[in-house]
């Protein structure tokens, strides 16, 4: 049931993230901005983050990692992998 968060690379769509209401996406947007600053990686349309970071974000959002993954897909923030596999195990 948690195959998505265990096996799938987390790739955030920064354009979608930037267009979400701040009260929903705020903590995630700040987290992503911090990672971009640490890497000096400012020009990407997407940002690959650590699986460990998803666990930290889930705590921030008071959800399980799977619940947060589902929410990120609903928000259009989680880009599918090259093979679209991110969608395979949802539900
Ligand atoms: P790209 O920058 O041309 O990288 C193509 C592929 O080279 C990546 O596919 C990955 O397999 C490998 N690669 C590039 N840089 C690194 C690296 O620092 N470490 C490792 N281990 N592999 C690297 P991938 O991951 O599927 O990414 C596809 C494209 O998505 C990338 O093309 C890039 O345009 C974008 N992208 C993905 N993650 C990020 C990110 O965190 N920041 C930015 N700016 N772009 C990203
Ligand atoms: P660090 O964790 O000590 O990592 C040092 C360097 O090792 C990184 O420099 C990067 O070149 C490489 N590195 C470490 N783990 C990975 C990985 O899973 N994949 C890839 N492709 N490279 C890895 P970089 O990118 O300049 O990052 C500097 C520091 O910024 C990192 O030091 C870490 O403290 C923080 N950071 C950067 N990106 C992330 C992230 O996605 N999540 C977290 N939690 N911290 C990050
Ligand atoms: P990736 O670079 O293709 O790395 C895939 C996995 O290999 C990482 O999954 C991690 O488990 C392991 N790995 C790669 N490099 C290192 C390393 O230097 N130290 C350690 N301890 N493990 C490493 P993870 O952590 O889920 O990261 C997923 C993706 O997030 C990475 O794919 C990379 O695109 C990005 N990323 C994570 N941390 C950093 C970082 O510090 N700097 C940069 N530039 N990218 C990072």
mmCIF file of C-alpha atoms and ligand atoms in Angstrom:
data_model
loop_
_atom_site.group_PDB
_atom_site.id
_atom_site.type_symbol
_atom_site.label_atom_id
_atom_site.label_comp_id
_atom_site.label_asym_id
_atom_site.label_seq_id
_atom_site.Cartn_x
_atom_site.Cartn_y
_atom_site.Cartn_z
ATOM 1 C CA UNK A 1 0.000 0.000 0.000
ATOM 2 C CA UNK A 2 2.947 2.329 0.545
ATOM 3 C CA UNK A 3 4.777 1.345 -2.634
ATOM 4 C CA UNK A 4 4.554 4.887 -3.971
ATOM 5 C CA UNK A 5 6.454 6.538 -1.178
ATOM 6 C CA UNK A 6 8.952 3.690 -0.775
ATOM 7 C CA UNK A 7 9.988 3.140 -4.358
ATOM 8 C CA UNK A 8 9.176 6.245 -6.382
ATOM 9 C CA UNK A 9 11.515 9.176 -6.808
ATOM 10 C CA UNK A 10 9.850 12.335 -5.532
ATOM 11 C CA UNK A 11 9.961 15.042 -8.222
ATOM 12 C CA UNK A 12 8.128 18.260 -7.392
ATOM 13 C CA UNK A 13 6.634 20.423 -10.172
ATOM 14 C CA UNK A 14 7.718 23.901 -9.106
ATOM 15 C CA UNK A 15 5.403 25.734 -11.529
ATOM 16 C CA UNK A 16 2.335 24.009 -10.074
ATOM 17 C CA UNK A 17 3.640 24.601 -6.569
ATOM 18 C CA UNK A 18 4.030 28.310 -7.247
ATOM 19 C CA UNK A 19 0.418 28.672 -8.380
ATOM 20 C CA UNK A 20 -1.192 27.046 -5.317
ATOM 21 C CA UNK A 21 -2.800 29.078 -2.488
ATOM 22 C CA UNK A 22 -0.155 29.938 0.109
ATOM 23 C CA UNK A 23 -2.190 28.621 3.049
ATOM 24 C CA UNK A 24 -2.155 25.105 1.566
ATOM 25 C CA UNK A 25 1.216 24.970 -0.115
ATOM 26 C CA UNK A 26 3.138 27.366 2.153
ATOM 27 C CA UNK A 27 5.129 24.866 4.234
ATOM 28 C CA UNK A 28 5.974 22.767 1.167
ATOM 29 C CA UNK A 29 6.953 25.851 -0.832
ATOM 30 C CA UNK A 30 9.263 27.021 1.966
ATOM 31 C CA UNK A 31 10.817 23.548 2.250
ATOM 32 C CA UNK A 32 11.441 23.392 -1.509
ATOM 33 C CA UNK A 33 12.889 26.912 -1.512
ATOM 34 C CA UNK A 34 15.293 25.941 1.264
ATOM 35 C CA UNK A 35 16.506 22.887 -0.691
ATOM 36 C CA UNK A 36 16.952 24.999 -3.827
ATOM 37 C CA UNK A 37 19.025 27.491 -1.845
ATOM 38 C CA UNK A 38 21.167 24.748 -0.270
ATOM 39 C CA UNK A 39 21.890 23.291 -3.712
ATOM 40 C CA UNK A 40 22.114 26.634 -5.530
ATOM 41 C CA UNK A 41 19.553 25.057 -7.891
ATOM 42 C CA UNK A 42 17.245 27.935 -8.825
ATOM 43 C CA UNK A 43 16.428 27.523 -12.500
ATOM 44 C CA UNK A 44 14.662 24.158 -12.626
ATOM 45 C CA UNK A 45 11.019 23.540 -13.500
ATOM 46 C CA UNK A 46 11.157 20.504 -11.206
ATOM 47 C CA UNK A 47 13.024 19.626 -8.010
ATOM 48 C CA UNK A 48 13.984 16.085 -6.999
ATOM 49 C CA UNK A 49 13.872 15.691 -3.215
ATOM 50 C CA UNK A 50 14.875 12.940 -0.815
ATOM 51 C CA UNK A 51 12.406 10.263 0.220
ATOM 52 C CA UNK A 52 13.390 11.245 3.769
ATOM 53 C CA UNK A 53 12.164 14.771 3.061
ATOM 54 C CA UNK A 54 8.681 13.440 2.279
ATOM 55 C CA UNK A 55 8.570 11.911 5.763
ATOM 56 C CA UNK A 56 9.537 15.243 7.323
ATOM 57 C CA UNK A 57 6.906 17.049 5.254
ATOM 58 C CA UNK A 58 4.262 14.496 6.278
ATOM 59 C CA UNK A 59 4.950 15.341 9.927
ATOM 60 C CA UNK A 60 4.636 19.050 9.132
ATOM 61 C CA UNK A 61 1.276 18.442 7.401
ATOM 62 C CA UNK A 62 0.126 16.002 10.157
ATOM 63 C CA UNK A 63 -0.499 13.234 7.608
ATOM 64 C CA UNK A 64 0.973 9.853 6.771
ATOM 65 C CA UNK A 65 3.506 9.903 3.904
ATOM 66 C CA UNK A 66 0.956 8.104 1.697
ATOM 67 C CA UNK A 67 -1.741 10.663 2.526
ATOM 68 C CA UNK A 68 0.622 13.501 1.709
ATOM 69 C CA UNK A 69 1.629 11.790 -1.553
ATOM 70 C CA UNK A 70 -2.045 11.578 -2.531
ATOM 71 C CA UNK A 71 -2.518 15.253 -1.635
ATOM 72 C CA UNK A 72 0.514 16.284 -3.699
ATOM 73 C CA UNK A 73 -0.889 14.403 -6.703
ATOM 74 C CA UNK A 74 -4.280 16.124 -6.208
ATOM 75 C CA UNK A 75 -2.482 19.477 -6.127
ATOM 76 C CA UNK A 76 -0.664 18.605 -9.377
ATOM 77 C CA UNK A 77 2.656 19.141 -7.602
ATOM 78 C CA UNK A 78 4.005 15.600 -7.913
ATOM 79 C CA UNK A 79 5.286 14.944 -11.398
ATOM 80 C CA UNK A 80 4.861 11.380 -12.637
ATOM 81 C CA UNK A 81 8.022 9.417 -13.322
ATOM 82 C CA UNK A 82 9.143 8.981 -16.887
ATOM 83 C CA UNK A 83 6.978 5.850 -17.040
ATOM 84 C CA UNK A 84 4.059 7.434 -15.161
ATOM 85 C CA UNK A 85 4.512 4.905 -12.360
ATOM 86 C CA UNK A 86 3.749 7.416 -9.598
ATOM 87 C CA UNK A 87 0.055 6.870 -10.317
ATOM 88 C CA UNK A 88 0.171 3.083 -10.287
ATOM 89 C CA UNK A 89 -0.293 2.462 -6.569
ATOM 90 C CA UNK A 90 -2.527 5.360 -5.532
ATOM 91 C CA UNK A 91 -5.866 4.223 -3.987
HETATM 92 P P1 LIG B 1 19.031 16.730 -16.811
HETATM 93 O O1 LIG B 1 19.536 17.768 -15.870
HETATM 94 O O2 LIG B 1 19.475 16.824 -18.240
HETATM 95 O O3 LIG B 1 19.464 15.304 -16.226
HETATM 96 C C1 LIG B 1 19.212 14.117 -16.985
HETATM 97 C C2 LIG B 1 19.479 12.901 -16.124
HETATM 98 O O4 LIG B 1 20.852 12.884 -15.711
HETATM 99 C C3 LIG B 1 18.644 12.859 -14.851
HETATM 100 O O5 LIG B 1 17.385 12.265 -15.082
HETATM 101 C C4 LIG B 1 19.515 11.971 -13.974
HETATM 102 O O6 LIG B 1 19.329 10.604 -14.334
HETATM 103 C C5 LIG B 1 20.928 12.377 -14.387
HETATM 104 N N1 LIG B 1 21.391 13.452 -13.488
HETATM 105 C C6 LIG B 1 21.508 14.767 -13.742
HETATM 106 N N2 LIG B 1 22.016 15.418 -12.675
HETATM 107 C C7 LIG B 1 22.227 14.481 -11.736
HETATM 108 C C8 LIG B 1 22.726 14.528 -10.399
HETATM 109 O O7 LIG B 1 23.092 15.571 -9.853
HETATM 110 N N3 LIG B 1 22.768 13.345 -9.730
HETATM 111 C C9 LIG B 1 22.365 12.180 -10.287
HETATM 112 N N4 LIG B 1 22.444 11.064 -9.566
HETATM 113 N N5 LIG B 1 21.866 12.085 -11.546
HETATM 114 C C10 LIG B 1 21.813 13.227 -12.241
HETATM 115 P P2 LIG B 1 16.152 12.649 -14.110
HETATM 116 O O8 LIG B 1 16.538 12.556 -12.694
HETATM 117 O O9 LIG B 1 15.010 11.783 -14.565
HETATM 118 O O10 LIG B 1 15.831 14.182 -14.417
HETATM 119 C C11 LIG B 1 15.281 14.565 -15.673
HETATM 120 C C12 LIG B 1 15.342 16.074 -15.827
HETATM 121 O O11 LIG B 1 14.495 16.666 -14.850
HETATM 122 C C13 LIG B 1 16.718 16.670 -15.608
HETATM 123 O O12 LIG B 1 17.439 16.690 -16.839
HETATM 124 C C14 LIG B 1 16.405 18.079 -15.150
HETATM 125 O O13 LIG B 1 16.118 18.903 -16.262
HETATM 126 C C15 LIG B 1 15.126 17.869 -14.367
HETATM 127 N N6 LIG B 1 15.395 17.712 -12.919
HETATM 128 C C16 LIG B 1 15.186 16.631 -12.153
HETATM 129 N N7 LIG B 1 15.445 16.882 -10.868
HETATM 130 C C17 LIG B 1 15.845 18.166 -10.806
HETATM 131 C C18 LIG B 1 16.256 19.009 -9.753
HETATM 132 O O14 LIG B 1 16.286 18.639 -8.535
HETATM 133 N N8 LIG B 1 16.595 20.274 -10.089
HETATM 134 C C19 LIG B 1 16.568 20.722 -11.375
HETATM 135 N N9 LIG B 1 16.963 21.968 -11.620
HETATM 136 N N10 LIG B 1 16.184 19.948 -12.399
HETATM 137 C C20 LIG B 1 15.824 18.697 -12.130
HETATM 138 P P1 LIG B 2 24.996 16.887 2.323
HETATM 139 O O1 LIG B 2 23.786 16.074 2.688
HETATM 140 O O2 LIG B 2 26.200 16.748 3.202
HETATM 141 O O3 LIG B 2 25.378 16.453 0.840
HETATM 142 C C1 LIG B 2 26.603 16.909 0.279
HETATM 143 C C2 LIG B 2 26.591 16.695 -1.207
HETATM 144 O O4 LIG B 2 26.482 15.292 -1.489
HETATM 145 C C3 LIG B 2 25.433 17.368 -1.918
HETATM 146 O O5 LIG B 2 25.779 18.712 -2.218
HETATM 147 C C4 LIG B 2 25.319 16.505 -3.180
HETATM 148 O O6 LIG B 2 26.323 16.884 -4.126
HETATM 149 C C5 LIG B 2 25.660 15.120 -2.659
HETATM 150 N N1 LIG B 2 24.455 14.344 -2.275
HETATM 151 C C6 LIG B 2 24.074 13.951 -1.047
HETATM 152 N N2 LIG B 2 22.994 13.173 -1.091
HETATM 153 C C7 LIG B 2 22.653 13.072 -2.411
HETATM 154 C C8 LIG B 2 21.596 12.414 -3.112
HETATM 155 O O7 LIG B 2 20.725 11.690 -2.560
HETATM 156 N N3 LIG B 2 21.574 12.587 -4.468
HETATM 157 C C9 LIG B 2 22.476 13.380 -5.100
HETATM 158 N N4 LIG B 2 22.336 13.537 -6.430
HETATM 159 N N5 LIG B 2 23.485 13.972 -4.479
HETATM 160 C C10 LIG B 2 23.565 13.837 -3.153
HETATM 161 P P2 LIG B 2 24.609 19.764 -2.525
HETATM 162 O O8 LIG B 2 23.655 19.224 -3.542
HETATM 163 O O9 LIG B 2 25.323 21.034 -2.885
HETATM 164 O O10 LIG B 2 23.848 19.933 -1.159
HETATM 165 C C11 LIG B 2 24.442 20.626 -0.062
HETATM 166 C C12 LIG B 2 23.691 20.363 1.228
HETATM 167 O O11 LIG B 2 22.362 20.875 1.092
HETATM 168 C C13 LIG B 2 23.531 18.891 1.542
HETATM 169 O O12 LIG B 2 24.680 18.452 2.227
HETATM 170 C C14 LIG B 2 22.306 18.907 2.434
HETATM 171 O O13 LIG B 2 22.649 19.330 3.749
HETATM 172 C C15 LIG B 2 21.451 19.991 1.796
HETATM 173 N N6 LIG B 2 20.504 19.428 0.821
HETATM 174 C C16 LIG B 2 20.554 19.571 -0.527
HETATM 175 N N7 LIG B 2 19.506 18.970 -1.101
HETATM 176 C C17 LIG B 2 18.790 18.420 -0.092
HETATM 177 C C18 LIG B 2 17.573 17.654 -0.057
HETATM 178 O O14 LIG B 2 16.957 17.321 -1.078
HETATM 179 N N8 LIG B 2 17.116 17.293 1.170
HETATM 180 C C19 LIG B 2 17.799 17.598 2.302
HETATM 181 N N9 LIG B 2 17.293 17.158 3.480
HETATM 182 N N10 LIG B 2 18.939 18.314 2.317
HETATM 183 C C20 LIG B 2 19.427 18.720 1.126
HETATM 184 P P1 LIG B 3 19.620 10.367 -7.058
HETATM 185 O O1 LIG B 3 20.775 11.325 -7.057
HETATM 186 O O2 LIG B 3 19.377 9.559 -8.306
HETATM 187 O O3 LIG B 3 19.840 9.394 -5.812
HETATM 188 C C1 LIG B 3 18.997 8.230 -5.634
HETATM 189 C C2 LIG B 3 19.205 7.661 -4.243
HETATM 190 O O4 LIG B 3 20.572 7.235 -4.095
HETATM 191 C C3 LIG B 3 18.949 8.685 -3.143
HETATM 192 O O5 LIG B 3 17.560 8.710 -2.861
HETATM 193 C C4 LIG B 3 19.786 8.100 -2.003
HETATM 194 O O6 LIG B 3 19.114 7.019 -1.402
HETATM 195 C C5 LIG B 3 20.994 7.541 -2.744
HETATM 196 N N1 LIG B 3 22.097 8.512 -2.796
HETATM 197 C C6 LIG B 3 22.563 9.182 -3.898
HETATM 198 N N2 LIG B 3 23.617 9.963 -3.576
HETATM 199 C C7 LIG B 3 23.820 9.791 -2.236
HETATM 200 C C8 LIG B 3 24.773 10.333 -1.310
HETATM 201 O O7 LIG B 3 25.659 11.151 -1.632
HETATM 202 N N3 LIG B 3 24.652 9.938 -0.015
HETATM 203 C C9 LIG B 3 23.694 9.056 0.387
HETATM 204 N N4 LIG B 3 23.619 8.722 1.702
HETATM 205 N N5 LIG B 3 22.773 8.513 -0.470
HETATM 206 C C10 LIG B 3 22.853 8.882 -1.768
HETATM 207 P P2 LIG B 3 16.929 9.986 -2.128
HETATM 208 O O8 LIG B 3 17.734 10.331 -0.918
HETATM 209 O O9 LIG B 3 15.497 9.659 -1.916
HETATM 210 O O10 LIG B 3 17.072 11.187 -3.166
HETATM 211 C C11 LIG B 3 16.238 11.251 -4.315
HETATM 212 C C12 LIG B 3 16.756 12.287 -5.277
HETATM 213 O O11 LIG B 3 16.736 13.595 -4.683
HETATM 214 C C13 LIG B 3 18.199 12.101 -5.717
HETATM 215 O O12 LIG B 3 18.266 11.138 -6.752
HETATM 216 C C14 LIG B 3 18.565 13.501 -6.179
HETATM 217 O O13 LIG B 3 18.009 13.734 -7.468
HETATM 218 C C15 LIG B 3 17.849 14.372 -5.176
HETATM 219 N N6 LIG B 3 18.719 14.723 -4.047
HETATM 220 C C16 LIG B 3 18.642 14.249 -2.789
HETATM 221 N N7 LIG B 3 19.546 14.817 -1.999
HETATM 222 C C17 LIG B 3 20.233 15.687 -2.762
HETATM 223 C C18 LIG B 3 21.318 16.590 -2.476
HETATM 224 O O14 LIG B 3 21.843 16.728 -1.362
HETATM 225 N N8 LIG B 3 21.738 17.353 -3.531
HETATM 226 C C19 LIG B 3 21.217 17.223 -4.775
HETATM 227 N N9 LIG B 3 21.724 18.014 -5.744
HETATM 228 N N10 LIG B 3 20.192 16.371 -5.075
HETATM 229 C C20 LIG B 3 19.719 15.621 -4.065
#
